[in-house]
Amino acid sequence: MEKQIFRCQSCRVKLNIGRLDALAGPDNSHGSSGHKQISNIASSSFGGSKVDESFIVLDHNKSKGASGSNRNLDESFVMLAGSASSLRQAPAHASANGIPLQPLDSKFAQMAKVFEIASGATKVDQPMCHDCAHRVQDEVEVSIKEAQRECAAYEAAIKRLAEEDLQPLTHQEYAEEMKQAREAEAAEKARADKLEVELAHAERELSELAASSSELDSLEERYWHDFNDFQLQLRAHVDERDVLLNKMENSAAHLKRLQQTNVYHDVFRIWHEGPFGTIGGFRLGRTNEAPVEWDEINAAWGQTVLLLKTMAQECGCTFSSYRLIPMGSYPQIADKRGTHDLYGPVSRMMCASYDRAMVMFLTCVKEFADWIVSQDNSFEMAYAIDQDKVANMTIRLQFNSDAKWTKALKYMLTNLKYCLKWAITHQKLERNASTARTSHNHMNSSSIRQ
């Protein structure tokens, strides 16, 4: 006989169910063995329950004997012989759970019906292989254990309630408690509604605060950008100010050095060197021990004439009879009659014009000193000048010794240095007075504008 194919309804594996023809034979041994094989398959499908004990086929001859049986027929599945025959004669079709019902003999049809009944009773599609059956069995055992734990919990609760010996409430007490519970529920609902309103209000405030916070964040970001820009500008201004302050300090120091420095001291420095008086480093005079060249003497006279004329012009002093003409190493002095050379070389015997020029220069020195006295009574020269003599020593070269002439020139330079010192002091005073007047005028003009 051709083998029929059953598949596991869980994993779709082929199930090898063979030798169904042995179930149809008249031999009881074969029938018992076939019944045992069906029982084993049903047993594997139902997790160990014996399906053959609840599946009974009755024919018309044994229907009466069945009433005397010890089993309750209401608890079993009963199939009459006619229905079994009709099952054997039914055309081939597919069962509800996908089991193929091809032309089978009665035993194979009964097996298919058994699987359908088992699927409906266990809520699990039948047949199944041994692995799937064991898996379903494990799941069922887990469910049973959970149910047993729940039963134990319920039993413990019932036992605890029994031990507490609680009495049921009366109808009035129950109604009072229900009334209180409803009132509490209404109060909680009202409170919940109020809290919902407050929550909505809080959410609106939260959204407004979030918008304000976002605006403040943008303002803060803009503020920090502006602050950084201001810091950069401030740093640039501070750097520029520091540069200007350094320039001002340098300029002030340079101005102070310039104020302390006098051009007369630098250009016309009057000093002495042995028996000679010097101006600008040039010696004025000559001796037998140190015969100075006439070029150096002429340069010294040129510096001397230039110094006296410069001081007179600076102080506003005008000479009455003479005019100084400084021309480097060839100075001259002019009067109404003409000009006289104040440079050499000249001979001791032929030096009348040279002597007259020196006397005229000495007269100019005396006039300048007298003008200073008219401006400042405290001024006094170191050596008195009387016509052609300085400290009773003539300045003329004719009929005079070189030593005395050189000493007279030295005394003259000393008096000229005294005049130079007064002129420098007078110049500083005039500068300070001018600065004070300028500041005063500036303050007055500022106050008038205010």
Coordinates of C-alpha atoms in Angstrom, one line a residue:
M1 CA 0.0 0.0 0.0
E2 CA 1.2 3.5 -0.8
K3 CA 2.3 5.4 2.3
Q4 CA 0.2 8.5 3.2
I5 CA 2.0 11.7 4.2
F6 CA 1.3 13.6 7.4
R7 CA 3.3 16.8 8.2
C8 CA 4.0 18.4 11.5
Q9 CA 1.7 21.5 11.8
S10 CA 4.4 23.5 13.6
C11 CA 7.7 22.9 11.7
R12 CA 6.1 21.3 8.6
V13 CA 8.4 18.2 8.8
K14 CA 7.2 15.0 7.2
L15 CA 5.8 12.5 9.7
N16 CA 6.4 8.8 8.8
I17 CA 3.2 7.0 9.8
G18 CA 3.3 3.6 8.1
R19 CA 1.7 0.2 8.3
L20 CA -1.8 1.5 8.6
D21 CA -2.9 -1.6 6.7
A22 CA -2.2 -3.7 9.8
L23 CA -5.0 -1.8 11.5
A24 CA -7.6 -3.1 9.1
G25 CA -6.8 -6.9 9.4
P26 CA -9.1 -9.3 11.3
D27 CA -6.3 -10.6 13.4
N28 CA -6.6 -9.3 17.0
S29 CA -2.9 -9.3 17.4
H30 CA -2.7 -7.1 14.4
G31 CA -5.5 -5.1 15.6
S32 CA -4.0 -4.7 19.0
S33 CA -0.7 -3.7 17.5
G34 CA -2.3 -1.3 15.2
H35 CA -4.3 0.1 18.0
K36 CA -1.1 0.5 20.0
Q37 CA 0.5 2.4 17.2
I38 CA -2.4 4.7 16.9
S39 CA -2.4 5.2 20.6
N40 CA 1.3 6.1 20.5
I41 CA 0.8 8.7 17.8
A42 CA -2.2 10.1 19.6
S43 CA -0.2 10.0 22.8
S44 CA 2.6 12.0 21.3
S45 CA 0.1 14.5 20.0
F46 CA -1.8 15.0 23.2
G47 CA 1.1 15.1 25.5
G48 CA 0.5 11.6 27.0
S49 CA -3.3 11.4 27.1
K50 CA -4.9 8.2 25.7
V51 CA -7.0 9.2 22.8
D52 CA -8.1 5.6 22.0
E53 CA -9.9 5.4 25.3
S54 CA -12.2 8.3 24.4
F55 CA -12.8 7.4 20.7
I56 CA -15.4 4.6 20.3
V57 CA -16.9 3.2 17.2
L58 CA -20.2 1.4 17.6
D59 CA -22.1 -0.8 15.1
H60 CA -25.7 -1.8 15.2
N61 CA -25.0 -5.2 16.7
K62 CA -23.1 -4.0 19.7
S63 CA -25.1 -0.9 20.4
K64 CA -27.1 -2.6 23.1
G65 CA -24.0 -4.1 24.8
A66 CA -22.5 -0.7 25.0
S67 CA -25.2 0.4 27.3
G68 CA -23.9 -2.0 29.9
S69 CA -20.5 -0.7 29.6
N70 CA -18.8 0.9 32.7
R71 CA -17.8 4.0 30.7
N72 CA -20.1 7.0 30.4
L73 CA -20.8 7.6 26.8
D74 CA -21.5 11.3 27.4
E75 CA -17.8 11.7 28.2
S76 CA -16.6 10.0 25.0
F77 CA -16.6 10.6 21.3
V78 CA -19.1 8.1 19.7
M79 CA -19.2 7.4 16.0
L80 CA -21.8 5.1 14.7
A81 CA -21.0 2.5 12.1
G82 CA -23.0 4.2 9.5
S83 CA -21.1 7.4 10.0
A84 CA -17.8 5.5 9.9
S85 CA -18.9 3.9 6.6
S86 CA -19.9 7.2 5.2
L87 CA -16.5 8.5 6.3
R88 CA -14.9 5.7 4.4
Q89 CA -17.0 6.5 1.3
A90 CA -16.4 10.3 1.5
P91 CA -14.6 11.8 -1.4
A92 CA -11.1 13.2 -1.0
H93 CA -10.8 16.7 0.4
A94 CA -8.6 18.8 2.6
S95 CA -9.3 19.1 6.3
A96 CA -9.6 22.4 8.2
N97 CA -6.0 22.2 9.5
G98 CA -4.4 21.3 6.2
I99 CA -4.2 17.5 6.6
P100 CA -4.7 15.9 3.2
L101 CA -7.6 13.6 2.9
Q102 CA -6.9 11.5 -0.1
P103 CA -8.7 8.2 -0.7
L104 CA -7.8 6.4 2.5
D105 CA -9.0 3.3 4.2
S106 CA -11.2 3.6 7.3
K107 CA -8.3 3.5 9.7
F108 CA -6.4 6.3 8.0
A109 CA -9.5 8.4 7.9
Q110 CA -10.1 7.7 11.6
M111 CA -6.5 8.9 12.3
A112 CA -7.2 12.1 10.4
K113 CA -10.4 12.6 12.4
V114 CA -8.5 12.0 15.6
F115 CA -5.9 14.6 14.7
E116 CA -8.7 17.1 14.0
I117 CA -10.4 16.4 17.3
A118 CA -7.1 16.7 19.1
S119 CA -6.4 20.1 17.4
G120 CA -9.8 21.4 18.5
A121 CA -9.4 20.1 22.1
T122 CA -5.9 21.3 22.7
K123 CA -6.0 24.5 20.6
V124 CA -2.8 23.2 19.0
D125 CA -2.6 22.1 15.4
Q126 CA -2.1 18.3 15.1
P127 CA -0.1 16.2 14.3
M128 CA 3.2 17.3 15.6
C129 CA 6.7 15.8 15.6
H130 CA 8.3 14.7 18.9
D131 CA 10.4 17.9 19.1
C132 CA 7.5 20.2 18.7
A133 CA 5.4 18.1 21.0
H134 CA 8.1 18.3 23.7
R135 CA 8.4 22.1 23.2
V136 CA 4.6 22.5 23.5
Q137 CA 4.7 20.3 26.6
D138 CA 7.4 22.5 28.2
E139 CA 5.3 25.6 27.5
V140 CA 2.2 23.9 29.0
E141 CA 4.3 22.9 32.1
V142 CA 5.5 26.5 32.5
S143 CA 1.8 27.7 32.2
I144 CA 0.8 25.1 34.8
K145 CA 3.5 26.2 37.2
E146 CA 2.4 29.9 36.9
A147 CA -1.2 28.8 37.5
Q148 CA -0.1 26.8 40.5
R149 CA 1.7 29.9 41.9
E150 CA -1.4 32.0 41.4
C151 CA -3.6 29.4 43.1
A152 CA -1.1 29.3 46.0
A153 CA -1.3 33.1 46.3
Y154 CA -5.1 33.1 46.2
E155 CA -5.2 30.3 48.9
A156 CA -2.8 32.4 51.0
A157 CA -5.0 35.4 50.6
I158 CA -8.1 33.5 51.5
K159 CA -6.4 32.0 54.5
R160 CA -5.3 35.5 55.7
L161 CA -8.8 36.9 55.3
A162 CA -10.1 33.9 57.2
E163 CA -7.7 34.5 60.0
E164 CA -8.5 38.2 60.2
D165 CA -12.2 37.2 60.7
L166 CA -13.5 40.3 58.9
Q167 CA -17.2 40.8 59.0
P168 CA -19.0 42.0 55.9
L169 CA -20.3 45.5 56.0
T170 CA -24.0 46.3 56.4
H171 CA -26.0 47.9 53.7
Q172 CA -26.0 51.2 55.4
E173 CA -22.2 51.1 56.2
Y174 CA -21.5 50.1 52.6
A175 CA -23.7 52.9 51.3
E176 CA -21.9 55.4 53.7
E177 CA -18.5 54.2 52.5
M178 CA -19.6 54.4 48.9
K179 CA -20.9 57.9 49.5
Q180 CA -17.6 59.0 51.1
A181 CA -15.7 57.3 48.3
R182 CA -17.8 59.1 45.6
E183 CA -17.3 62.4 47.4
A184 CA -13.6 61.8 47.6
E185 CA -13.6 60.8 44.0
A186 CA -15.4 64.0 43.0
A187 CA -13.0 66.0 45.2
E188 CA -10.1 64.3 43.5
K189 CA -11.6 64.9 40.1
A190 CA -12.1 68.6 40.9
R191 CA -8.6 68.7 42.2
A192 CA -7.4 67.0 39.1
D193 CA -9.3 69.5 36.9
K194 CA -7.8 72.4 38.9
L195 CA -4.3 70.9 38.6
E196 CA -4.9 70.5 34.9
V197 CA -5.9 74.2 34.6
E198 CA -2.8 75.1 36.7
L199 CA -0.7 72.7 34.5
A200 CA -2.0 74.5 31.3
H201 CA -1.3 77.8 32.9
A202 CA 2.2 76.6 33.9
E203 CA 2.8 75.3 30.4
R204 CA 1.8 78.7 29.0
E205 CA 4.1 80.4 31.4
L206 CA 6.8 77.9 30.6
S207 CA 6.4 78.7 26.9
E208 CA 6.5 82.4 27.6
L209 CA 9.5 82.0 29.8
A210 CA 11.2 79.9 27.1
A211 CA 10.5 82.6 24.5
S212 CA 11.8 85.2 27.0
S213 CA 14.9 83.0 27.7
S214 CA 15.5 82.6 23.9
E215 CA 15.2 86.4 23.5
L216 CA 17.5 87.0 26.5
D217 CA 20.0 84.5 25.0
S218 CA 20.0 86.4 21.7
L219 CA 20.4 89.7 23.6
E220 CA 23.2 88.2 25.7
E221 CA 25.0 86.9 22.6
R222 CA 24.6 90.3 20.9
Y223 CA 25.8 92.0 24.1
W224 CA 28.9 89.8 24.3
H225 CA 29.6 90.5 20.6
D226 CA 29.3 94.2 21.2
F227 CA 31.4 93.9 24.4
N228 CA 34.2 92.1 22.5
D229 CA 34.1 94.7 19.7
F230 CA 34.3 97.4 22.4
Q231 CA 37.2 95.7 24.1
L232 CA 39.0 95.5 20.8
Q233 CA 38.3 99.2 20.1
L234 CA 39.3 100.0 23.7
R235 CA 42.5 98.1 23.4
A236 CA 43.3 99.8 20.1
H237 CA 42.6 103.2 21.8
V238 CA 44.7 102.3 24.8
D239 CA 47.6 101.2 22.5
E240 CA 47.3 104.5 20.6
R241 CA 47.1 106.4 23.8
D242 CA 50.2 104.6 25.1
V243 CA 52.0 105.4 21.9
L244 CA 51.0 109.1 22.2
L245 CA 52.0 109.2 25.9
N246 CA 55.4 107.7 25.0
K247 CA 55.8 110.3 22.3
M248 CA 54.8 113.0 24.7
E249 CA 57.2 111.8 27.3
N250 CA 60.0 111.6 24.8
S251 CA 59.0 115.0 23.5
A252 CA 58.9 116.4 27.0
A253 CA 62.3 115.0 27.8
H254 CA 63.7 116.3 24.6
L255 CA 62.1 119.7 25.3
K256 CA 63.5 119.7 28.8
R257 CA 66.9 119.0 27.4
L258 CA 66.5 121.7 24.8
Q259 CA 65.3 124.1 27.5
Q260 CA 68.3 123.3 29.7
T261 CA 70.5 123.6 26.6
N262 CA 71.3 127.1 25.5
V263 CA 72.6 127.9 22.0
Y264 CA 74.9 130.6 23.4
H265 CA 76.6 128.0 25.6
D266 CA 77.0 125.6 22.7
V267 CA 78.1 128.0 20.0
F268 CA 79.8 130.7 22.1
R269 CA 81.4 128.8 24.9
I270 CA 83.7 131.2 26.8
W271 CA 86.4 129.6 28.9
H272 CA 90.1 129.9 29.6
E273 CA 93.2 128.0 28.6
G274 CA 96.3 129.1 30.6
P275 CA 96.8 132.8 30.0
F276 CA 94.3 132.9 27.1
G277 CA 90.7 133.5 27.1
T278 CA 88.9 131.2 24.6
I279 CA 85.5 131.5 22.8
G280 CA 84.2 128.5 20.8
G281 CA 87.6 126.8 21.4
F282 CA 89.6 129.6 19.7
R283 CA 92.3 131.4 21.7
L284 CA 92.1 135.2 21.7
G285 CA 95.6 136.8 22.1
R286 CA 99.2 135.6 21.9
T287 CA 102.3 135.4 24.0
N288 CA 106.0 134.8 23.5
E289 CA 105.7 131.3 25.0
A290 CA 102.6 130.5 22.8
P291 CA 102.6 132.5 19.6
V292 CA 99.0 131.9 18.4
E293 CA 98.4 132.1 14.7
W294 CA 96.5 135.1 13.4
D295 CA 93.9 132.8 11.8
E296 CA 92.9 131.5 15.2
I297 CA 92.9 135.0 16.6
N298 CA 90.7 136.3 13.7
A299 CA 88.3 133.4 14.3
A300 CA 88.1 134.2 18.0
W301 CA 87.3 137.9 17.2
G302 CA 84.6 136.8 14.6
Q303 CA 82.9 134.7 17.3
T304 CA 83.1 137.5 19.8
V305 CA 81.6 140.1 17.5
L306 CA 78.8 137.7 16.5
L307 CA 78.0 136.9 20.1
L308 CA 77.7 140.6 21.1
K309 CA 75.6 141.5 18.1
T310 CA 73.3 138.5 18.7
M311 CA 72.8 139.3 22.4
A312 CA 72.0 143.0 21.6
Q313 CA 69.5 142.0 19.0
E314 CA 67.9 139.4 21.3
C315 CA 67.6 141.8 24.2
G316 CA 66.6 144.8 22.0
C317 CA 69.7 146.9 22.7
T318 CA 70.9 149.4 20.1
F319 CA 74.4 150.8 20.0
S320 CA 74.6 154.6 19.7
S321 CA 77.7 155.2 17.6
Y322 CA 78.9 151.9 16.2
R323 CA 77.7 149.0 14.1
L324 CA 79.0 145.5 14.4
I325 CA 79.7 143.6 11.2
P326 CA 80.5 139.9 11.9
M327 CA 81.8 138.2 8.8
G328 CA 83.4 135.0 10.1
S329 CA 87.2 135.4 10.5
Y330 CA 87.0 138.9 9.0
P331 CA 84.9 140.9 11.3
Q332 CA 84.5 144.7 11.0
I333 CA 83.2 147.6 13.1
A334 CA 81.7 150.7 11.4
D335 CA 81.1 154.2 12.5
K336 CA 80.2 157.4 10.8
R337 CA 83.6 157.7 9.2
G338 CA 83.9 154.2 7.8
T339 CA 84.7 150.6 8.7
H340 CA 87.6 149.3 10.6
D341 CA 89.0 145.8 10.3
L342 CA 89.2 143.6 13.4
Y343 CA 91.4 140.9 11.9
G344 CA 95.1 140.6 11.3
P345 CA 97.9 140.0 10.7
V346 CA 99.0 143.4 11.8
S347 CA 102.4 144.7 13.0
R348 CA 102.9 146.2 16.4
M349 CA 104.0 149.5 14.9
M350 CA 101.3 149.7 12.1
C351 CA 98.1 148.7 13.9
A352 CA 96.2 152.0 14.5
S353 CA 93.1 150.8 12.6
Y354 CA 93.2 147.5 14.4
D355 CA 93.5 149.2 17.8
R356 CA 90.7 151.6 17.0
A357 CA 88.4 148.6 16.1
M358 CA 89.2 146.9 19.4
V359 CA 88.5 150.1 21.3
M360 CA 85.2 150.5 19.5
F361 CA 84.2 146.9 20.3
L362 CA 85.1 147.5 24.0
T363 CA 82.9 150.6 23.9
C364 CA 80.0 148.4 22.6
V365 CA 80.5 145.9 25.4
K366 CA 80.3 148.8 28.0
E367 CA 77.1 150.1 26.4
F368 CA 75.5 146.7 26.5
A369 CA 76.5 146.3 30.1
D370 CA 75.0 149.7 30.9
W371 CA 71.8 148.7 29.2
I372 CA 71.7 145.6 31.3
V373 CA 72.1 147.7 34.5
S374 CA 69.2 149.8 33.4
Q375 CA 67.1 146.7 33.2
D376 CA 68.5 145.0 36.3
N377 CA 70.2 147.0 39.0
S378 CA 71.7 143.9 40.5
F379 CA 73.9 143.3 37.5
E380 CA 77.6 144.0 37.8
M381 CA 80.5 143.1 35.5
A382 CA 83.6 141.4 36.8
Y383 CA 86.0 144.0 35.6
A384 CA 85.5 147.7 35.1
I385 CA 85.8 149.2 31.6
D386 CA 87.1 152.7 31.2
Q387 CA 87.5 153.9 27.6
D388 CA 90.3 151.5 26.2
K389 CA 91.1 149.8 29.5
V390 CA 89.8 146.8 31.2
A391 CA 90.8 146.5 34.9
N392 CA 93.3 149.3 34.2
M393 CA 94.8 147.2 31.4
T394 CA 94.7 148.7 27.9
I395 CA 93.3 146.7 25.0
R396 CA 95.5 148.4 22.4
L397 CA 98.2 146.4 20.8
Q398 CA 100.6 149.3 19.9
F399 CA 103.3 150.0 22.4
N400 CA 101.9 147.1 24.6
S401 CA 103.3 143.7 25.4
D402 CA 101.7 140.6 24.2
A403 CA 101.1 139.3 27.7
K404 CA 99.3 142.4 28.9
W405 CA 97.3 142.6 25.6
T406 CA 96.3 138.9 26.0
K407 CA 95.3 139.5 29.7
A408 CA 93.2 142.5 28.7
L409 CA 91.4 140.4 26.1
K410 CA 90.8 137.7 28.7
Y411 CA 89.2 140.2 31.1
M412 CA 87.0 141.4 28.2
L413 CA 85.8 137.9 27.4
T414 CA 85.1 137.4 31.2
N415 CA 82.8 140.5 31.2
L416 CA 81.2 139.3 28.0
K417 CA 80.5 135.9 29.7
Y418 CA 78.8 137.8 32.5
C419 CA 76.6 139.6 29.9
L420 CA 75.9 136.2 28.3
K421 CA 74.8 134.7 31.6
W422 CA 72.4 137.6 32.2
A423 CA 71.0 137.3 28.6
I424 CA 70.4 133.6 29.0
T425 CA 68.5 134.2 32.3
H426 CA 66.6 137.0 30.8
Q427 CA 65.6 134.8 27.9
K428 CA 64.3 132.1 30.2
L429 CA 62.3 134.6 32.1
E430 CA 60.8 136.0 28.9
R431 CA 60.0 132.4 27.7
N432 CA 58.3 131.5 31.0
A433 CA 56.3 134.8 31.0
S434 CA 55.2 134.2 27.5
T435 CA 54.1 130.6 28.4
A436 CA 52.1 131.9 31.4
R437 CA 50.4 134.6 29.3
T438 CA 49.5 132.0 26.6
S439 CA 48.0 129.7 29.3
H440 CA 46.1 132.5 30.9
N441 CA 44.7 133.6 27.6
H442 CA 43.7 130.0 26.8
M443 CA 41.9 129.7 30.1
N444 CA 40.1 133.0 29.6
S445 CA 38.9 132.0 26.1
S446 CA 37.7 128.6 27.5
S447 CA 35.7 130.3 30.2
I448 CA 34.2 132.7 27.7
R449 CA 33.1 129.8 25.5
Q450 CA 31.6 128.0 28.4

